[in-house]
JSON list of C-alpha atoms in Angstrom, two decimals:
[
{"chain": "A", "resi": 1, "resn": "MET", "atom": "CA", "xyz": [-25.91, -33.43, -9.38]},
{"chain": "A", "resi": 2, "resn": "THR", "atom": "CA", "xyz": [-23.74, -36.16, -10.79]},
{"chain": "A", "resi": 3, "resn": "SER", "atom": "CA", "xyz": [-23.07, -39.37, -8.89]},
{"chain": "A", "resi": 4, "resn": "GLN", "atom": "CA", "xyz": [-19.53, -38.11, -8.19]},
{"chain": "A", "resi": 5, "resn": "SER", "atom": "CA", "xyz": [-20.98, -34.92, -6.68]},
{"chain": "A", "resi": 6, "resn": "PHE", "atom": "CA", "xyz": [-23.25, -37.00, -4.46]},
{"chain": "A", "resi": 7, "resn": "GLN", "atom": "CA", "xyz": [-20.29, -39.07, -3.32]},
{"chain": "A", "resi": 8, "resn": "ILE", "atom": "CA", "xyz": [-18.27, -35.97, -2.43]},
{"chain": "A", "resi": 9, "resn": "ALA", "atom": "CA", "xyz": [-21.25, -34.43, -0.62]},
{"chain": "A", "resi": 10, "resn": "ALA", "atom": "CA", "xyz": [-21.73, -37.65, 1.34]},
{"chain": "A", "resi": 11, "resn": "GLN", "atom": "CA", "xyz": [-18.03, -37.78, 2.28]},
{"chain": "A", "resi": 12, "resn": "LEU", "atom": "CA", "xyz": [-18.08, -34.17, 3.47]},
{"chain": "A", "resi": 13, "resn": "ALA", "atom": "CA", "xyz": [-21.24, -34.79, 5.49]},
{"chain": "A", "resi": 14, "resn": "ALA", "atom": "CA", "xyz": [-19.61, -37.81, 7.15]},
{"chain": "A", "resi": 15, "resn": "MET", "atom": "CA", "xyz": [-16.64, -35.66, 8.16]},
{"chain": "A", "resi": 16, "resn": "GLY", "atom": "CA", "xyz": [-18.89, -33.37, 10.19]},
{"chain": "A", "resi": 17, "resn": "GLN", "atom": "CA", "xyz": [-17.21, -30.20, 11.47]},
{"chain": "A", "resi": 18, "resn": "ALA", "atom": "CA", "xyz": [-13.62, -31.12, 10.46]},
{"chain": "A", "resi": 19, "resn": "PRO", "atom": "CA", "xyz": [-13.54, -29.40, 7.01]},
{"chain": "A", "resi": 20, "resn": "LYS", "atom": "CA", "xyz": [-14.92, -26.16, 8.44]},
{"chain": "A", "resi": 21, "resn": "ASP", "atom": "CA", "xyz": [-12.48, -26.25, 11.36]},
{"chain": "A", "resi": 22, "resn": "TYR", "atom": "CA", "xyz": [-9.59, -26.77, 8.95]},
{"chain": "A", "resi": 23, "resn": "ALA", "atom": "CA", "xyz": [-10.77, -23.94, 6.67]},
{"chain": "A", "resi": 24, "resn": "ASP", "atom": "CA", "xyz": [-11.10, -21.65, 9.70]},
{"chain": "A", "resi": 25, "resn": "SER", "atom": "CA", "xyz": [-7.58, -22.48, 10.88]},
{"chain": "A", "resi": 26, "resn": "VAL", "atom": "CA", "xyz": [-6.14, -21.74, 7.43]},
{"chain": "A", "resi": 27, "resn": "ALA", "atom": "CA", "xyz": [-8.06, -18.44, 7.25]},
{"chain": "A", "resi": 28, "resn": "ASN", "atom": "CA", "xyz": [-6.80, -17.46, 10.73]},
{"chain": "A", "resi": 29, "resn": "ALA", "atom": "CA", "xyz": [-3.20, -18.29, 9.79]},
{"chain": "A", "resi": 30, "resn": "VAL", "atom": "CA", "xyz": [-3.41, -16.18, 6.62]},
{"chain": "A", "resi": 31, "resn": "ASP", "atom": "CA", "xyz": [-5.09, -13.36, 8.50]},
{"chain": "A", "resi": 32, "resn": "ALA", "atom": "CA", "xyz": [-2.26, -13.33, 11.07]},
{"chain": "A", "resi": 33, "resn": "LYS", "atom": "CA", "xyz": [0.31, -12.84, 8.30]},
{"chain": "A", "resi": 34, "resn": "THR", "atom": "CA", "xyz": [-1.46, -10.03, 6.44]},
{"chain": "A", "resi": 35, "resn": "ASP", "atom": "CA", "xyz": [-2.79, -6.66, 7.49]},
{"chain": "A", "resi": 36, "resn": "PHE", "atom": "CA", "xyz": [-3.50, -3.20, 6.11]},
{"chain": "A", "resi": 37, "resn": "THR", "atom": "CA", "xyz": [-3.40, 0.38, 7.36]},
{"chain": "A", "resi": 38, "resn": "ILE", "atom": "CA", "xyz": [-3.01, 3.94, 6.11]},
{"chain": "A", "resi": 39, "resn": "ILE", "atom": "CA", "xyz": [-0.28, 6.28, 7.38]},
{"chain": "A", "resi": 40, "resn": "TYR", "atom": "CA", "xyz": [0.06, 10.00, 6.78]},
{"chain": "A", "resi": 41, "resn": "PRO", "atom": "CA", "xyz": [3.40, 11.71, 6.09]},
{"chain": "A", "resi": 42, "resn": "ASN", "atom": "CA", "xyz": [4.46, 15.10, 7.42]},
{"chain": "A", "resi": 43, "resn": "GLY", "atom": "CA", "xyz": [2.47, 14.79, 10.65]},
{"chain": "A", "resi": 44, "resn": "GLY", "atom": "CA", "xyz": [-0.87, 14.28, 8.92]},
{"chain": "A", "resi": 45, "resn": "SER", "atom": "CA", "xyz": [-3.75, 12.15, 10.15]},
{"chain": "A", "resi": 46, "resn": "GLU", "atom": "CA", "xyz": [-6.93, 10.64, 8.73]},
{"chain": "A", "resi": 47, "resn": "GLY", "atom": "CA", "xyz": [-8.91, 13.67, 9.87]},
{"chain": "A", "resi": 48, "resn": "ALA", "atom": "CA", "xyz": [-6.27, 16.17, 8.72]},
{"chain": "A", "resi": 49, "resn": "PRO", "atom": "CA", "xyz": [-3.95, 14.77, 6.05]},
{"chain": "A", "resi": 50, "resn": "ALA", "atom": "CA", "xyz": [-0.91, 16.96, 5.45]},
{"chain": "A", "resi": 51, "resn": "ALA", "atom": "CA", "xyz": [0.75, 18.11, 2.24]},
{"chain": "A", "resi": 52, "resn": "ILE", "atom": "CA", "xyz": [4.12, 16.82, 1.07]},
{"chain": "A", "resi": 53, "resn": "ALA", "atom": "CA", "xyz": [6.49, 19.32, -0.54]},
{"chain": "A", "resi": 54, "resn": "ALA", "atom": "CA", "xyz": [8.89, 19.37, -3.47]},
{"chain": "A", "resi": 55, "resn": "ASN", "atom": "CA", "xyz": [12.40, 18.02, -2.96]},
{"chain": "A", "resi": 56, "resn": "THR", "atom": "CA", "xyz": [11.57, 16.55, 0.46]},
{"chain": "A", "resi": 57, "resn": "ARG", "atom": "CA", "xyz": [12.06, 13.13, 2.07]},
{"chain": "A", "resi": 58, "resn": "TYR", "atom": "CA", "xyz": [9.71, 11.92, 4.81]},
{"chain": "A", "resi": 59, "resn": "VAL", "atom": "CA", "xyz": [10.73, 8.95, 6.99]},
{"chain": "A", "resi": 60, "resn": "MET", "atom": "CA", "xyz": [8.00, 7.22, 9.00]},
{"chain": "A", "resi": 61, "resn": "ALA", "atom": "CA", "xyz": [7.97, 4.29, 11.37]},
{"chain": "A", "resi": 62, "resn": "ASN", "atom": "CA", "xyz": [6.67, 0.96, 10.10]},
{"chain": "A", "resi": 63, "resn": "PRO", "atom": "CA", "xyz": [3.09, 0.78, 11.40]},
{"chain": "A", "resi": 64, "resn": "PHE", "atom": "CA", "xyz": [3.45, -2.95, 12.13]},
{"chain": "A", "resi": 65, "resn": "PRO", "atom": "CA", "xyz": [5.55, -4.19, 15.08]},
{"chain": "A", "resi": 66, "resn": "ASN", "atom": "CA", "xyz": [8.73, -6.19, 14.51]},
{"chain": "A", "resi": 67, "resn": "GLU", "atom": "CA", "xyz": [8.37, -9.97, 14.39]},
{"chain": "A", "resi": 68, "resn": "GLY", "atom": "CA", "xyz": [11.19, -12.07, 15.75]},
{"chain": "A", "resi": 69, "resn": "GLY", "atom": "CA", "xyz": [13.34, -8.97, 16.11]},
{"chain": "A", "resi": 70, "resn": "GLN", "atom": "CA", "xyz": [13.06, -8.18, 12.40]},
{"chain": "A", "resi": 71, "resn": "PRO", "atom": "CA", "xyz": [11.08, -5.41, 10.65]},
{"chain": "A", "resi": 72, "resn": "VAL", "atom": "CA", "xyz": [7.82, -6.60, 9.15]},
{"chain": "A", "resi": 73, "resn": "LYS", "atom": "CA", "xyz": [7.93, -6.49, 5.35]},
{"chain": "A", "resi": 74, "resn": "VAL", "atom": "CA", "xyz": [5.32, -4.23, 3.80]},
{"chain": "A", "resi": 75, "resn": "ARG", "atom": "CA", "xyz": [4.14, -3.04, 0.41]},
{"chain": "A", "resi": 76, "resn": "CYS", "atom": "CA", "xyz": [3.49, 0.70, 0.11]},
{"chain": "A", "resi": 77, "resn": "GLU", "atom": "CA", "xyz": [1.51, 2.86, -2.28]},
{"chain": "A", "resi": 78, "resn": "LEU", "atom": "CA", "xyz": [1.64, 6.64, -2.10]},
{"chain": "A", "resi": 79, "resn": "GLN", "atom": "CA", "xyz": [-1.62, 8.40, -2.91]},
{"chain": "A", "resi": 80, "resn": "THR", "atom": "CA", "xyz": [-2.25, 12.11, -3.36]},
{"chain": "A", "resi": 81, "resn": "LEU", "atom": "CA", "xyz": [-5.48, 14.06, -3.15]},
{"chain": "A", "resi": 82, "resn": "ILE", "atom": "CA", "xyz": [-6.71, 16.21, -6.03]},
{"chain": "A", "resi": 83, "resn": "ALA", "atom": "CA", "xyz": [-10.26, 17.58, -6.25]},
{"chain": "A", "resi": 84, "resn": "GLY", "atom": "CA", "xyz": [-11.50, 15.22, -3.53]},
{"chain": "A", "resi": 85, "resn": "VAL", "atom": "CA", "xyz": [-10.09, 12.06, -5.18]},
{"chain": "A", "resi": 86, "resn": "TRP", "atom": "CA", "xyz": [-7.27, 9.94, -3.73]},
{"chain": "A", "resi": 87, "resn": "ALA", "atom": "CA", "xyz": [-5.15, 8.21, -6.41]},
{"chain": "A", "resi": 88, "resn": "ASN", "atom": "CA", "xyz": [-1.70, 6.68, -6.79]},
{"chain": "A", "resi": 89, "resn": "GLU", "atom": "CA", "xyz": [1.20, 8.99, -7.57]},
{"chain": "A", "resi": 90, "resn": "GLY", "atom": "CA", "xyz": [3.78, 8.51, -10.31]},
{"chain": "A", "resi": 91, "resn": "PHE", "atom": "CA", "xyz": [7.35, 9.70, -10.81]},
{"chain": "A", "resi": 92, "resn": "SER", "atom": "CA", "xyz": [9.23, 10.98, -13.83]},
{"chain": "A", "resi": 93, "resn": "TYR", "atom": "CA", "xyz": [12.59, 12.58, -14.51]},
{"chain": "A", "resi": 94, "resn": "THR", "atom": "CA", "xyz": [13.00, 15.49, -16.91]},
{"chain": "A", "resi": 95, "resn": "ASN", "atom": "CA", "xyz": [15.79, 17.96, -17.67]},
{"chain": "A", "resi": 96, "resn": "SER", "atom": "CA", "xyz": [14.56, 20.15, -14.82]},
{"chain": "A", "resi": 97, "resn": "GLY", "atom": "CA", "xyz": [14.58, 17.28, -12.29]},
{"chain": "A", "resi": 98, "resn": "GLY", "atom": "CA", "xyz": [12.32, 14.62, -10.84]},
{"chain": "A", "resi": 99, "resn": "SER", "atom": "CA", "xyz": [8.58, 15.19, -10.63]},
{"chain": "A", "resi": 100, "resn": "GLY", "atom": "CA", "xyz": [6.09, 13.22, -8.57]},
{"chain": "A", "resi": 101, "resn": "ALA", "atom": "CA", "xyz": [6.63, 11.12, -5.46]},
{"chain": "A", "resi": 102, "resn": "THR", "atom": "CA", "xyz": [7.03, 7.52, -4.34]},
{"chain": "A", "resi": 103, "resn": "ALA", "atom": "CA", "xyz": [6.74, 5.52, -1.12]},
{"chain": "A", "resi": 104, "resn": "SER", "atom": "CA", "xyz": [8.88, 2.51, -0.26]},
{"chain": "A", "resi": 105, "resn": "GLN", "atom": "CA", "xyz": [10.19, 0.48, 2.63]},
{"chain": "A", "resi": 106, "resn": "ILE", "atom": "CA", "xyz": [13.92, 0.65, 3.31]},
{"chain": "A", "resi": 107, "resn": "SER", "atom": "CA", "xyz": [16.04, -2.09, 4.91]},
{"chain": "A", "resi": 108, "resn": "THR", "atom": "CA", "xyz": [15.60, -0.61, 8.43]},
{"chain": "A", "resi": 109, "resn": "GLY", "atom": "CA", "xyz": [11.88, -1.31, 8.08]},
{"chain": "A", "resi": 110, "resn": "GLU", "atom": "CA", "xyz": [10.96, 2.38, 7.92]},
{"chain": "A", "resi": 111, "resn": "ILE", "atom": "CA", "xyz": [8.62, 3.81, 5.27]},
{"chain": "A", "resi": 112, "resn": "VAL", "atom": "CA", "xyz": [10.08, 6.57, 3.10]},
{"chain": "A", "resi": 113, "resn": "VAL", "atom": "CA", "xyz": [8.20, 9.07, 0.92]},
{"chain": "A", "resi": 114, "resn": "GLN", "atom": "CA", "xyz": [10.46, 10.87, -1.54]},
{"chain": "A", "resi": 115, "resn": "VAL", "atom": "CA", "xyz": [9.16, 13.86, -3.47]},
{"chain": "A", "resi": 116, "resn": "GLY", "atom": "CA", "xyz": [10.89, 14.93, -6.68]},
{"chain": "A", "resi": 117, "resn": "TYR", "atom": "CA", "xyz": [12.97, 18.09, -7.01]},
{"chain": "A", "resi": 118, "resn": "THR", "atom": "CA", "xyz": [10.26, 19.90, -8.98]},
{"chain": "A", "resi": 119, "resn": "GLY", "atom": "CA", "xyz": [7.33, 18.64, -6.90]},
{"chain": "A", "resi": 120, "resn": "PHE", "atom": "CA", "xyz": [4.30, 17.77, -9.00]},
{"chain": "A", "resi": 121, "resn": "GLN", "atom": "CA", "xyz": [4.98, 19.78, -12.13]},
{"chain": "A", "resi": 122, "resn": "ILE", "atom": "CA", "xyz": [4.05, 17.18, -14.76]},
{"chain": "A", "resi": 123, "resn": "SER", "atom": "CA", "xyz": [0.67, 15.90, -15.99]},
{"chain": "A", "resi": 124, "resn": "SER", "atom": "CA", "xyz": [-0.71, 12.41, -15.34]},
{"chain": "A", "resi": 125, "resn": "THR", "atom": "CA", "xyz": [0.20, 11.28, -18.85]},
{"chain": "A", "resi": 126, "resn": "ASN", "atom": "CA", "xyz": [3.86, 11.88, -18.05]},
{"chain": "A", "resi": 127, "resn": "VAL", "atom": "CA", "xyz": [4.12, 10.45, -14.53]},
{"chain": "A", "resi": 128, "resn": "GLY", "atom": "CA", "xyz": [1.46, 7.74, -14.75]},
{"chain": "A", "resi": 129, "resn": "ASP", "atom": "CA", "xyz": [-0.58, 8.77, -11.73]},
{"chain": "A", "resi": 130, "resn": "GLY", "atom": "CA", "xyz": [-4.24, 7.87, -11.38]},
{"chain": "A", "resi": 131, "resn": "HIS", "atom": "CA", "xyz": [-5.64, 11.40, -11.41]},
{"chain": "A", "resi": 132, "resn": "GLY", "atom": "CA", "xyz": [-5.92, 11.92, -15.15]},
{"chain": "A", "resi": 133, "resn": "ASN", "atom": "CA", "xyz": [-4.99, 15.59, -14.86]},
{"chain": "A", "resi": 134, "resn": "THR", "atom": "CA", "xyz": [-3.73, 17.30, -17.99]},
{"chain": "A", "resi": 135, "resn": "SER", "atom": "CA", "xyz": [-1.82, 20.10, -16.28]},
{"chain": "A", "resi": 136, "resn": "SER", "atom": "CA", "xyz": [0.70, 20.41, -13.49]},
{"chain": "A", "resi": 137, "resn": "TYR", "atom": "CA", "xyz": [-0.39, 20.84, -9.90]},
{"chain": "A", "resi": 138, "resn": "GLY", "atom": "CA", "xyz": [2.44, 22.72, -8.22]},
{"chain": "A", "resi": 139, "resn": "ALA", "atom": "CA", "xyz": [5.03, 22.06, -5.58]},
{"chain": "A", "resi": 140, "resn": "SER", "atom": "CA", "xyz": [2.94, 20.21, -2.97]},
{"chain": "A", "resi": 141, "resn": "ARG", "atom": "CA", "xyz": [0.03, 17.79, -2.60]},
{"chain": "A", "resi": 142, "resn": "THR", "atom": "CA", "xyz": [-1.93, 16.30, 0.26]},
{"chain": "A", "resi": 143, "resn": "ALA", "atom": "CA", "xyz": [-0.75, 12.70, 0.71]},
{"chain": "A", "resi": 144, "resn": "ARG", "atom": "CA", "xyz": [-1.23, 9.37, 2.43]},
{"chain": "A", "resi": 145, "resn": "VAL", "atom": "CA", "xyz": [0.48, 5.97, 2.20]},
{"chain": "A", "resi": 146, "resn": "LEU", "atom": "CA", "xyz": [-1.42, 2.70, 1.93]},
{"chain": "A", "resi": 147, "resn": "VAL", "atom": "CA", "xyz": [0.58, -0.01, 3.74]},
{"chain": "A", "resi": 148, "resn": "TRP", "atom": "CA", "xyz": [0.02, -3.76, 3.40]},
{"chain": "A", "resi": 149, "resn": "LYS", "atom": "CA", "xyz": [1.74, -6.22, 5.73]},
{"chain": "A", "resi": 150, "resn": "VAL", "atom": "CA", "xyz": [2.86, -9.10, 3.53]},
{"chain": "A", "resi": 151, "resn": "LYS", "atom": "CA", "xyz": [4.03, -12.66, 4.10]},
{"chain": "A", "resi": 152, "resn": "GLY", "atom": "CA", "xyz": [7.46, -13.49, 2.73]},
{"chain": "A", "resi": 153, "resn": "ALA", "atom": "CA", "xyz": [10.55, -11.40, 2.25]},
{"chain": "A", "resi": 154, "resn": "VAL", "atom": "CA", "xyz": [13.54, -10.84, 0.07]},
{"chain": "A", "resi": 155, "resn": "ALA", "atom": "CA", "xyz": [16.55, -10.04, 2.24]}
]
């Protein structure tokens, strides 16, 4: 250790419990502003996730309670299940219509999943999903939405 390191260590030791208490209070404040959960569209649950279908819109309640009379701001990521693997879903538009699905929060605070007109008819290379599939997978997929409560908002 350098002499400066010894000085800092000595100063921290002289402070006793104060630095830890401060670090704990900061961690608790951050923890109170952030959270995470998974919700399932179309009446699904963790034990029985449901499929989402082509050309369909699913509106779900925000899983976090309002704060100060305002909806809690969240970040959403739609995931679909293929061959036992959950991965993010992409979206693309072609001449035959939109393919894929997205999840987002609307100004009312609700979470919306929108599935494209053609369902999931395009490969991963075209929609950018995480599955890596090279062929289309039809009109429906089992789905879930990862939801993060976030601090800060853009009105």
